[in-house]
PDB file of C-alpha atoms in Angstrom:
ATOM      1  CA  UNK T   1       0.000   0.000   0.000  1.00  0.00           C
ATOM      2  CA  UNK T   2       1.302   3.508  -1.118  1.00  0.00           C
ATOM      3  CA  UNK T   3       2.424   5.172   2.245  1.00  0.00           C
ATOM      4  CA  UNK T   4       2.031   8.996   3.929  1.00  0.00           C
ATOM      5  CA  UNK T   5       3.521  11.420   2.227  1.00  0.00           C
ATOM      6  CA  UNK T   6       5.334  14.682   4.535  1.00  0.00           C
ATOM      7  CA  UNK T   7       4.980  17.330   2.109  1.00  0.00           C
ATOM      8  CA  UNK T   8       8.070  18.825   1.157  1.00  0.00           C
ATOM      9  CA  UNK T   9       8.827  22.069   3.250  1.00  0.00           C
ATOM     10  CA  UNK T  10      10.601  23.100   0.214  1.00  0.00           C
ATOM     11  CA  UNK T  11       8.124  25.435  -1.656  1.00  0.00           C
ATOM     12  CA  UNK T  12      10.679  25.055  -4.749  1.00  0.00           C
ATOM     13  CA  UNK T  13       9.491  21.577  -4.675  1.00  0.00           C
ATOM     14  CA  UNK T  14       6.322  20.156  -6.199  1.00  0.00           C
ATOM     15  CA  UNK T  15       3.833  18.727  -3.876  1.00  0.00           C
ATOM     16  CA  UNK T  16       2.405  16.406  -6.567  1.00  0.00           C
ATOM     17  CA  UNK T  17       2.816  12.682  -7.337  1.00  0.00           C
ATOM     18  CA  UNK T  18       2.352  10.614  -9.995  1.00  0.00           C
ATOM     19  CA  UNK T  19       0.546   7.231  -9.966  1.00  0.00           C
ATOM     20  CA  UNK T  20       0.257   4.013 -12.429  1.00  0.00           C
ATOM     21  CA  UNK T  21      -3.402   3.669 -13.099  1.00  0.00           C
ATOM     22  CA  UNK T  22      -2.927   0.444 -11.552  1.00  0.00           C
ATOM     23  CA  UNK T  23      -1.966   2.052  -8.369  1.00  0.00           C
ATOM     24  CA  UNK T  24      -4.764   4.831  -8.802  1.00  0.00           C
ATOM     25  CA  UNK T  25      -7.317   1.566  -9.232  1.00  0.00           C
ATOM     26  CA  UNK T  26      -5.758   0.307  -6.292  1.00  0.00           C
ATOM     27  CA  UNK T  27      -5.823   2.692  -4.118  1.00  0.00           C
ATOM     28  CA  UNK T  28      -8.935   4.607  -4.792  1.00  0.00           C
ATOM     29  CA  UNK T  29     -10.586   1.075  -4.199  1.00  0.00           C
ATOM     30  CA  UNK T  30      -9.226   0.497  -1.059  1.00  0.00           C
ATOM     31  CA  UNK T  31     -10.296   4.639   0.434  1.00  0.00           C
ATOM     32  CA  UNK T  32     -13.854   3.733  -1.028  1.00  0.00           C
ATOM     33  CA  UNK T  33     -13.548   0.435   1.019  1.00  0.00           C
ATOM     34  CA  UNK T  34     -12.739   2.802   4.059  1.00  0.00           C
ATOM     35  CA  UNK T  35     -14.935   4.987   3.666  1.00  0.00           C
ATOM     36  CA  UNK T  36     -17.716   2.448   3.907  1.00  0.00           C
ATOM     37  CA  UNK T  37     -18.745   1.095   0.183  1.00  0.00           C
ATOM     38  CA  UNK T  38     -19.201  -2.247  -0.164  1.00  0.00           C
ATOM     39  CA  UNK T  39     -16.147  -4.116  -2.073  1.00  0.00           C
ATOM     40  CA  UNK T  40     -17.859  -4.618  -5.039  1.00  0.00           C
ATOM     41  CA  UNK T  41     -18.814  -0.573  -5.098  1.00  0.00           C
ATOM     42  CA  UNK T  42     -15.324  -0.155  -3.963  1.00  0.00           C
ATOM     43  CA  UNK T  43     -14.070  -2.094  -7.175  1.00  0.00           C
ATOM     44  CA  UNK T  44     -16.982   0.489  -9.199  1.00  0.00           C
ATOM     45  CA  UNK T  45     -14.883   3.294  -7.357  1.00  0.00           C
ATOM     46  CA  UNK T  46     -11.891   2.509  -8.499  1.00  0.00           C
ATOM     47  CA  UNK T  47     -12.195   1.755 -11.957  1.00  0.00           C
ATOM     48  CA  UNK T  48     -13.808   4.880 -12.480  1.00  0.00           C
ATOM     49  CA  UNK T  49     -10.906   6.987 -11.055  1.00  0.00           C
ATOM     50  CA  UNK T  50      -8.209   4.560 -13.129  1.00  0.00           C
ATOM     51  CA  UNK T  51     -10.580   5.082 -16.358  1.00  0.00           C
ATOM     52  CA  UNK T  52     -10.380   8.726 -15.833  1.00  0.00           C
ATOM     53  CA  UNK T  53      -6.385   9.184 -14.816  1.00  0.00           C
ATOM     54  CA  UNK T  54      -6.176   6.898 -18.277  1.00  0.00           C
ATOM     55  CA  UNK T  55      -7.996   9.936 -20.061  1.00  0.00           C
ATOM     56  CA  UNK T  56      -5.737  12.525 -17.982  1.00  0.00           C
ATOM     57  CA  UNK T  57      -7.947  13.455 -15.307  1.00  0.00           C
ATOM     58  CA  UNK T  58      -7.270  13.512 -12.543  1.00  0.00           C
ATOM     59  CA  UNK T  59     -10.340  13.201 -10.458  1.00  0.00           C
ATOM     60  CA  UNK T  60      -9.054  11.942  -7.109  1.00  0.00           C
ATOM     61  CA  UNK T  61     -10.254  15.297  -5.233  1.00  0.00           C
ATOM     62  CA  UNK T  62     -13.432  14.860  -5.990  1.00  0.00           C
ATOM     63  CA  UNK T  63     -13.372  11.475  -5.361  1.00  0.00           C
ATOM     64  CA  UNK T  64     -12.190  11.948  -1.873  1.00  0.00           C
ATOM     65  CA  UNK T  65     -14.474  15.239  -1.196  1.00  0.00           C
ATOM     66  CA  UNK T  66     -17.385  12.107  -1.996  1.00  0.00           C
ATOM     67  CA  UNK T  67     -15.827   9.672   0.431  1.00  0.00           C
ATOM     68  CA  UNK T  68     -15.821  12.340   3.122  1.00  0.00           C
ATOM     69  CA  UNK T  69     -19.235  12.791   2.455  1.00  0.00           C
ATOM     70  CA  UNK T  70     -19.986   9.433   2.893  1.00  0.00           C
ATOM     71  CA  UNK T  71     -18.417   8.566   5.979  1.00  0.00           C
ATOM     72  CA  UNK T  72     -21.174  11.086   7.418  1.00  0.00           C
ATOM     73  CA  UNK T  73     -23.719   9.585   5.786  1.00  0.00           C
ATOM     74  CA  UNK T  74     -26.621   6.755   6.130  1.00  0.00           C
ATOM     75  CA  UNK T  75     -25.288   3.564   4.445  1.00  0.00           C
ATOM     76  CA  UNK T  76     -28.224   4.249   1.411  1.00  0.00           C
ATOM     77  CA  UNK T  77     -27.839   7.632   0.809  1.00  0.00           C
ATOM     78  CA  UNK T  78     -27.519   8.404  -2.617  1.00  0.00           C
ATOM     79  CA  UNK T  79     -29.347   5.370  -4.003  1.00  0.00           C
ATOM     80  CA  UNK T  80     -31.274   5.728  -6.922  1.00  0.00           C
ATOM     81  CA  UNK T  81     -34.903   4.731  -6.825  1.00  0.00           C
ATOM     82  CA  UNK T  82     -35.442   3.463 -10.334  1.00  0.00           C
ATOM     83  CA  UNK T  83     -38.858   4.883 -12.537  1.00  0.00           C
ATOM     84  CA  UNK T  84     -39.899   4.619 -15.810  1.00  0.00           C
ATOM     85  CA  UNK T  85     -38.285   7.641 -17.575  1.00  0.00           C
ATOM     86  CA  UNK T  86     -37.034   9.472 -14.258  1.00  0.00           C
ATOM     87  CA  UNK T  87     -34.322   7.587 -11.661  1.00  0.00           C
ATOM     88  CA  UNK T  88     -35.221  10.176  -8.514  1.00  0.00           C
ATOM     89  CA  UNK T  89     -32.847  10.340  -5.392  1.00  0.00           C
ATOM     90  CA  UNK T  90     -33.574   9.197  -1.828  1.00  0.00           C
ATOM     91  CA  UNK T  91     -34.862  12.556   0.142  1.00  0.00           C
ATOM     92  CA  UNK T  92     -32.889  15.686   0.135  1.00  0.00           C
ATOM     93  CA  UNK T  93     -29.641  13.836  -1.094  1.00  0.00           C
ATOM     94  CA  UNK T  94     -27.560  14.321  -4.191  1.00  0.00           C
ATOM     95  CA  UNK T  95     -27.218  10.772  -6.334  1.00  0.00           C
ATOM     96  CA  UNK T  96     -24.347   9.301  -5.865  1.00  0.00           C
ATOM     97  CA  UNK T  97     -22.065   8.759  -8.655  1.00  0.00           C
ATOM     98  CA  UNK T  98     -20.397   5.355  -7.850  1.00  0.00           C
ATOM     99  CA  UNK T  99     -24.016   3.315  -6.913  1.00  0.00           C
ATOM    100  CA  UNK T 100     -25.958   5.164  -9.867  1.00  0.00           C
ATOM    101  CA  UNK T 101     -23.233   4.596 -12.410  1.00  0.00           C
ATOM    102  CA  UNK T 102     -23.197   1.123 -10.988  1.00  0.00           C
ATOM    103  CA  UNK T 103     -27.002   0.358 -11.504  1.00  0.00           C
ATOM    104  CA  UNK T 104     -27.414   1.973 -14.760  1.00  0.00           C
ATOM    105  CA  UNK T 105     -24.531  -0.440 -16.383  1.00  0.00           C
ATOM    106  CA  UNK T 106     -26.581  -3.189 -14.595  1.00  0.00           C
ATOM    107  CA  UNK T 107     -29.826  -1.817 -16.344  1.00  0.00           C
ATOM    108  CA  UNK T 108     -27.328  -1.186 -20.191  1.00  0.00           C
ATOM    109  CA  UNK T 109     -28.972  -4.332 -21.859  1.00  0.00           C
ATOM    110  CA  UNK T 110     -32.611  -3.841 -20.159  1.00  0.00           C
ATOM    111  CA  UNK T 111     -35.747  -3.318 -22.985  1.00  0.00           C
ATOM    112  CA  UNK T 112     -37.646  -1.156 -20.833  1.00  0.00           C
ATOM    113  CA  UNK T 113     -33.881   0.377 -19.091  1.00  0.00           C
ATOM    114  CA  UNK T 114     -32.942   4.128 -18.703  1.00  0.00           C
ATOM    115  CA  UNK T 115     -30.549   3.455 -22.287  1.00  0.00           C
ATOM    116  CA  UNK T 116     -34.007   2.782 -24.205  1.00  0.00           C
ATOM    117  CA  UNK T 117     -35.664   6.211 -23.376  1.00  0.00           C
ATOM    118  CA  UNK T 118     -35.316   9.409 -22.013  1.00  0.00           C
ATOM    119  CA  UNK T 119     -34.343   9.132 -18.368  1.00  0.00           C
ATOM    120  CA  UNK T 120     -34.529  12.118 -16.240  1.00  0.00           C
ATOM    121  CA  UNK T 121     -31.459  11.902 -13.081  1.00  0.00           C
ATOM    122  CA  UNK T 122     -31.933  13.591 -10.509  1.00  0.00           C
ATOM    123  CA  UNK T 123     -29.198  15.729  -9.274  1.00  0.00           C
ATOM    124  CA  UNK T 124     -25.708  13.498  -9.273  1.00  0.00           C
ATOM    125  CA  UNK T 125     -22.657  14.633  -7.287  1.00  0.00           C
ATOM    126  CA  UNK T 126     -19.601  14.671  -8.861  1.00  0.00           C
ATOM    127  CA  UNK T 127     -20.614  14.434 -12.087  1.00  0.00           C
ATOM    128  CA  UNK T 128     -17.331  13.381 -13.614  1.00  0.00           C
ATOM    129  CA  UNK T 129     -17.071   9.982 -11.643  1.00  0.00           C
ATOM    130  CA  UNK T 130     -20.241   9.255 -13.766  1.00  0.00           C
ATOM    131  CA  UNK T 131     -18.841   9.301 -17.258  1.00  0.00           C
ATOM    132  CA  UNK T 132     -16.969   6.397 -16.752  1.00  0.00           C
ATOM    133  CA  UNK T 133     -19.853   4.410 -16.425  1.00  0.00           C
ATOM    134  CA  UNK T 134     -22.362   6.142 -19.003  1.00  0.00           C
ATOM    135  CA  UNK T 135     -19.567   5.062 -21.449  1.00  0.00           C
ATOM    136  CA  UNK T 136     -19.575   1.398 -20.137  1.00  0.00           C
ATOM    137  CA  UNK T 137     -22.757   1.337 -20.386  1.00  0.00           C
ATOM    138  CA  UNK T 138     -23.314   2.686 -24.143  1.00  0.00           C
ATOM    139  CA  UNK T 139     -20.288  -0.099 -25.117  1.00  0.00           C
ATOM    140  CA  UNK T 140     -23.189  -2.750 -22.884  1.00  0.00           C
ATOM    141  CA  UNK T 141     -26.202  -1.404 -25.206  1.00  0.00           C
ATOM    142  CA  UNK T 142     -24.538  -1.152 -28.226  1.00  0.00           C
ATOM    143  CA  UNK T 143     -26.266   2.227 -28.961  1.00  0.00           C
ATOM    144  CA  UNK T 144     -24.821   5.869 -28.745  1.00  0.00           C
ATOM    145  CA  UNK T 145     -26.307   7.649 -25.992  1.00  0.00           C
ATOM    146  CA  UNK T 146     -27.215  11.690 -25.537  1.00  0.00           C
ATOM    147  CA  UNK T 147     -26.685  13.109 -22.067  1.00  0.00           C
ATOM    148  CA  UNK T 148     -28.017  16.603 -21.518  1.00  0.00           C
ATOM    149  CA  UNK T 149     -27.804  19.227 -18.819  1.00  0.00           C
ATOM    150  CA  UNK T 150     -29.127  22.480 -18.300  1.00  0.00           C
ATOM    151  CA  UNK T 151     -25.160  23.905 -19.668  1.00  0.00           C
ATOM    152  CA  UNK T 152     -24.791  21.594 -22.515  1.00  0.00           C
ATOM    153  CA  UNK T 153     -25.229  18.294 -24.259  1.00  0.00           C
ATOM    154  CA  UNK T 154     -22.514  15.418 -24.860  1.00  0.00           C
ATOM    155  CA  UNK T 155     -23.311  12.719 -26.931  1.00  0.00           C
ATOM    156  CA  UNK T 156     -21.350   9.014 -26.271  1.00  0.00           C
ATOM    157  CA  UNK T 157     -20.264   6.568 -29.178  1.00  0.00           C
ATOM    158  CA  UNK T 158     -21.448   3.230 -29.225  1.00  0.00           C
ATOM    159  CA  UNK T 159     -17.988   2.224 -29.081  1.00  0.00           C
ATOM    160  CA  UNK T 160     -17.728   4.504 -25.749  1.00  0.00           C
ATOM    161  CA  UNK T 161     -15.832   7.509 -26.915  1.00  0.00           C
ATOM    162  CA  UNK T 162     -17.138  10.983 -26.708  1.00  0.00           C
ATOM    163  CA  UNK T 163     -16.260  14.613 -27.006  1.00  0.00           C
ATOM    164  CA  UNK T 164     -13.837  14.587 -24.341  1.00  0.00           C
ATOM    165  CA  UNK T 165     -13.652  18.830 -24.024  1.00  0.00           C
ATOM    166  CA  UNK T 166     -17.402  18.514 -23.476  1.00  0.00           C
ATOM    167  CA  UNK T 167     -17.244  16.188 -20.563  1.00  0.00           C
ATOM    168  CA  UNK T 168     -14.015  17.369 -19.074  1.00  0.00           C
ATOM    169  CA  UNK T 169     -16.140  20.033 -17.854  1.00  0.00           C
ATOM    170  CA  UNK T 170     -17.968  17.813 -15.333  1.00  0.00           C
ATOM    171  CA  UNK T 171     -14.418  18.272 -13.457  1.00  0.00           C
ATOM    172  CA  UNK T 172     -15.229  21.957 -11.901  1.00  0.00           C
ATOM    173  CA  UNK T 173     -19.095  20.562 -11.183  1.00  0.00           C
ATOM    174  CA  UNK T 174     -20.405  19.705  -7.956  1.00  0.00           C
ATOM    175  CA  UNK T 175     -23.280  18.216  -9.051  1.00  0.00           C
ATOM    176  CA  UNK T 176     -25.508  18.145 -12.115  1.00  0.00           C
ATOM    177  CA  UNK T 177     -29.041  17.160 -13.009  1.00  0.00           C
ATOM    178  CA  UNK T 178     -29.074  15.087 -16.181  1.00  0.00           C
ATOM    179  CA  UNK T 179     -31.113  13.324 -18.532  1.00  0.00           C
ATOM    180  CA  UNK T 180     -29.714  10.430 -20.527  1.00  0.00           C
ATOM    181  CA  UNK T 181     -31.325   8.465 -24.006  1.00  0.00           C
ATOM    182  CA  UNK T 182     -30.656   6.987 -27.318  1.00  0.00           C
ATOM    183  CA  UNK T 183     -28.548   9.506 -29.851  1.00  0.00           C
ATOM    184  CA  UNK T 184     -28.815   9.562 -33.102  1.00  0.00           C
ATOM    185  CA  UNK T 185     -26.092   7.311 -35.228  1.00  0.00           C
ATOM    186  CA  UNK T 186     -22.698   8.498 -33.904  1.00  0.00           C
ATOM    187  CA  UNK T 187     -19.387   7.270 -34.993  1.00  0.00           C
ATOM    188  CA  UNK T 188     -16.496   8.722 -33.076  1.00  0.00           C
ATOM    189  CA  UNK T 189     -12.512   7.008 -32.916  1.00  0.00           C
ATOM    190  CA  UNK T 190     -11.718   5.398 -29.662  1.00  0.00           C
ATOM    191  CA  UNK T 191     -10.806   7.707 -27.233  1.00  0.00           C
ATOM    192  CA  UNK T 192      -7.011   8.233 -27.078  1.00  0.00           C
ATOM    193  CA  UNK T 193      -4.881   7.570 -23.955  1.00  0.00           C
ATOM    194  CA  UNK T 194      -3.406  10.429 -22.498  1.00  0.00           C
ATOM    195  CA  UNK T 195      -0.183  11.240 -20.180  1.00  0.00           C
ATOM    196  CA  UNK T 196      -1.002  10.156 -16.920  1.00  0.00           C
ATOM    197  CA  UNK T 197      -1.886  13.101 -14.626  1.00  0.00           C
ATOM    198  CA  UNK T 198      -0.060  14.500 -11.051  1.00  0.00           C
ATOM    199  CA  UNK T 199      -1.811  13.825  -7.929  1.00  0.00           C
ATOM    200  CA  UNK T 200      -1.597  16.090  -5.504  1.00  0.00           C
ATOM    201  CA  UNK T 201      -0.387  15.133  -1.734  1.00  0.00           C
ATOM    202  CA  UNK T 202      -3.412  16.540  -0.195  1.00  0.00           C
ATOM    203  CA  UNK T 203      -5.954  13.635  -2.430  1.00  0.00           C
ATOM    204  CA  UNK T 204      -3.059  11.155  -2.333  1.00  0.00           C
ATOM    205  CA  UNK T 205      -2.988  11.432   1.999  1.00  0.00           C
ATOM    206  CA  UNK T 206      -6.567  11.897   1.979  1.00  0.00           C
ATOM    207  CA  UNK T 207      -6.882   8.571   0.143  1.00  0.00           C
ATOM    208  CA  UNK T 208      -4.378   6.767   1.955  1.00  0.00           C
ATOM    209  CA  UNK T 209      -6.222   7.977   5.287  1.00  0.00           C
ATOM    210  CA  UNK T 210      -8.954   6.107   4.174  1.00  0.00           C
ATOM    211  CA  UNK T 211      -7.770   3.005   2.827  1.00  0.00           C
ATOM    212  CA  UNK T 212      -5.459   2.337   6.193  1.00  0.00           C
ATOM    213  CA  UNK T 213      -9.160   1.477   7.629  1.00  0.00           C
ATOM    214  CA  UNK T 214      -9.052  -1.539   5.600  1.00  0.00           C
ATOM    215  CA  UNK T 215      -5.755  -2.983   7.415  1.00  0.00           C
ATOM    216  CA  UNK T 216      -6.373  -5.095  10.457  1.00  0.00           C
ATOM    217  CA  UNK T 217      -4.829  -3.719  13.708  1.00  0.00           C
ATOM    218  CA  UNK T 218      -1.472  -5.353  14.822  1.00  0.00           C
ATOM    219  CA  UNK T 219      -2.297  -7.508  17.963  1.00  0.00           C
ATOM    220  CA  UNK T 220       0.085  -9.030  20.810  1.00  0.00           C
ATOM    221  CA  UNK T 221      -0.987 -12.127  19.708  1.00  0.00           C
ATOM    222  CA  UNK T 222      -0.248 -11.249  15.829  1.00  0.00           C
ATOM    223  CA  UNK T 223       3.443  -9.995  17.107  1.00  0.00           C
ATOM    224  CA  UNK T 224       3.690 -13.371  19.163  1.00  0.00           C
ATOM    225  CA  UNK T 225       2.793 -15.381  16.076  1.00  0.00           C
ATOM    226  CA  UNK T 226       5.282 -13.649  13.041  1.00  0.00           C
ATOM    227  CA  UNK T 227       8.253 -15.050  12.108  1.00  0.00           C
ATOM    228  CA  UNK T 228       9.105 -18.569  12.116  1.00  0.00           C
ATOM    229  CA  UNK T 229       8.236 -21.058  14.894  1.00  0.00           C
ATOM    230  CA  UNK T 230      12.110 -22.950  14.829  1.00  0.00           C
ATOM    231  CA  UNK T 231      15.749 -21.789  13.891  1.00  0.00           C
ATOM    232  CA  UNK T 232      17.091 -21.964  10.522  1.00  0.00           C
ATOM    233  CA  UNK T 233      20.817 -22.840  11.327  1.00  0.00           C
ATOM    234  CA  UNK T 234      20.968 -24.283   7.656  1.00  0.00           C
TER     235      UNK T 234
END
């Protein structure tokens, strides 16, 4: 597991890293873990913040601005409660973007699903950890989609590429009500991978914070037991 950084009291020096997306996987997985998902939603966590660093983006603050949010919050919160043509959100809180990305690839292949028709979402928060999954889920359907918002419009290949200026934008939103359907005939290259981006110490701490709740405690009886039982005079 990546370690604590000290930042550097050097202001000459950069207080950014750079991470594999192997290692951003990784370890976004395991602070989503900490911060209470599920493993599975954990995995969903993850993959979205490796997808993105893949593109260039680096959207590990706003990953772990939503995993402080969630450690305050009820274990549903955030759940989307499925309807024909409008996916609504549980009370007063914003849609989460891991759970609701997560159900909607679920739903890709379904006749009667949210890729088939208009959709309405209610508010989602931190939009950008979404796009990873609308794409998934247009490669799942086969069939471009259209995603609109009150600013603008971005339309997603059936191969899952997409304007990427468009939905780079997402990056500076908090949140962002959407609707989602079928586009019209789209054909659009495969998006192209990009230099991976810097981390900054703050996320990459913040992150490790959380993902150190996923390590088991050292015990005296765990001390007792490590190392071998007999001598090796060999």
């Amino acid at each position: 597991m990546i370690s604590l950084v000290e930042p550097s009291r050097d202001s000459g020096c950069t207080k950014t890293i750079t991470l594999s997306q192997n290692e951003t996987e990784s370890l976004c997985m395991k602070a989503a873990r900490g911060a209470g998902f599920s493993w599975g939603l954990a995995e969903e966590a993850g993959f979205a913040a490796g997808w993105l660093a893949a593109l260039g983006v680096d959207a590990t603050p706003q990953l772990l601005a939503l995993l402080m949010q969630k450690l305050q919050a009820t274990p549903h919160c955030g759940t989307p409660v499925p309807q024909p043509g409008h996916w609504r959100a549980t009370g007063q809180a914003l849609l989460c973007p891991i759970i609701l990305g997560s159900a909607l690839v679920d739903s890709a292949r379904l006749a009667a699903g949210p890729c088939s028709r208009d959709t309405k979402l209610d508010p989602v928060a931190v939009p950008v950890l979404l796009l990873p999954f609308l794409a998934r889920a247009a490669q799942i359907c086969g069939k471009p989609l259209a995603v609109i918002w009150p600013e603008g419009s971005l339309q997603i290949a059936a191969n899952g590429s997409f304007d990427r200026p468009a939905a780079i934008a997402w990056q500076s939103k908090d949140q962002l009500a959407l609707v989602i359907g079928t586009a019209n005939t789209l054909d659009m290259p495969q998006a192209q991978s990009h230099s991976l981006p810097s981390i900054s110490l703050a996320a990459l701490n913040g992150l490790t914070a959380l993902a150190l709740k996923t390590t088991v405690p050292a015990t005296d009886a765990s001390r007792r037991g490590a190392g071998s039982a007999s001598a090796d005079n060999d």
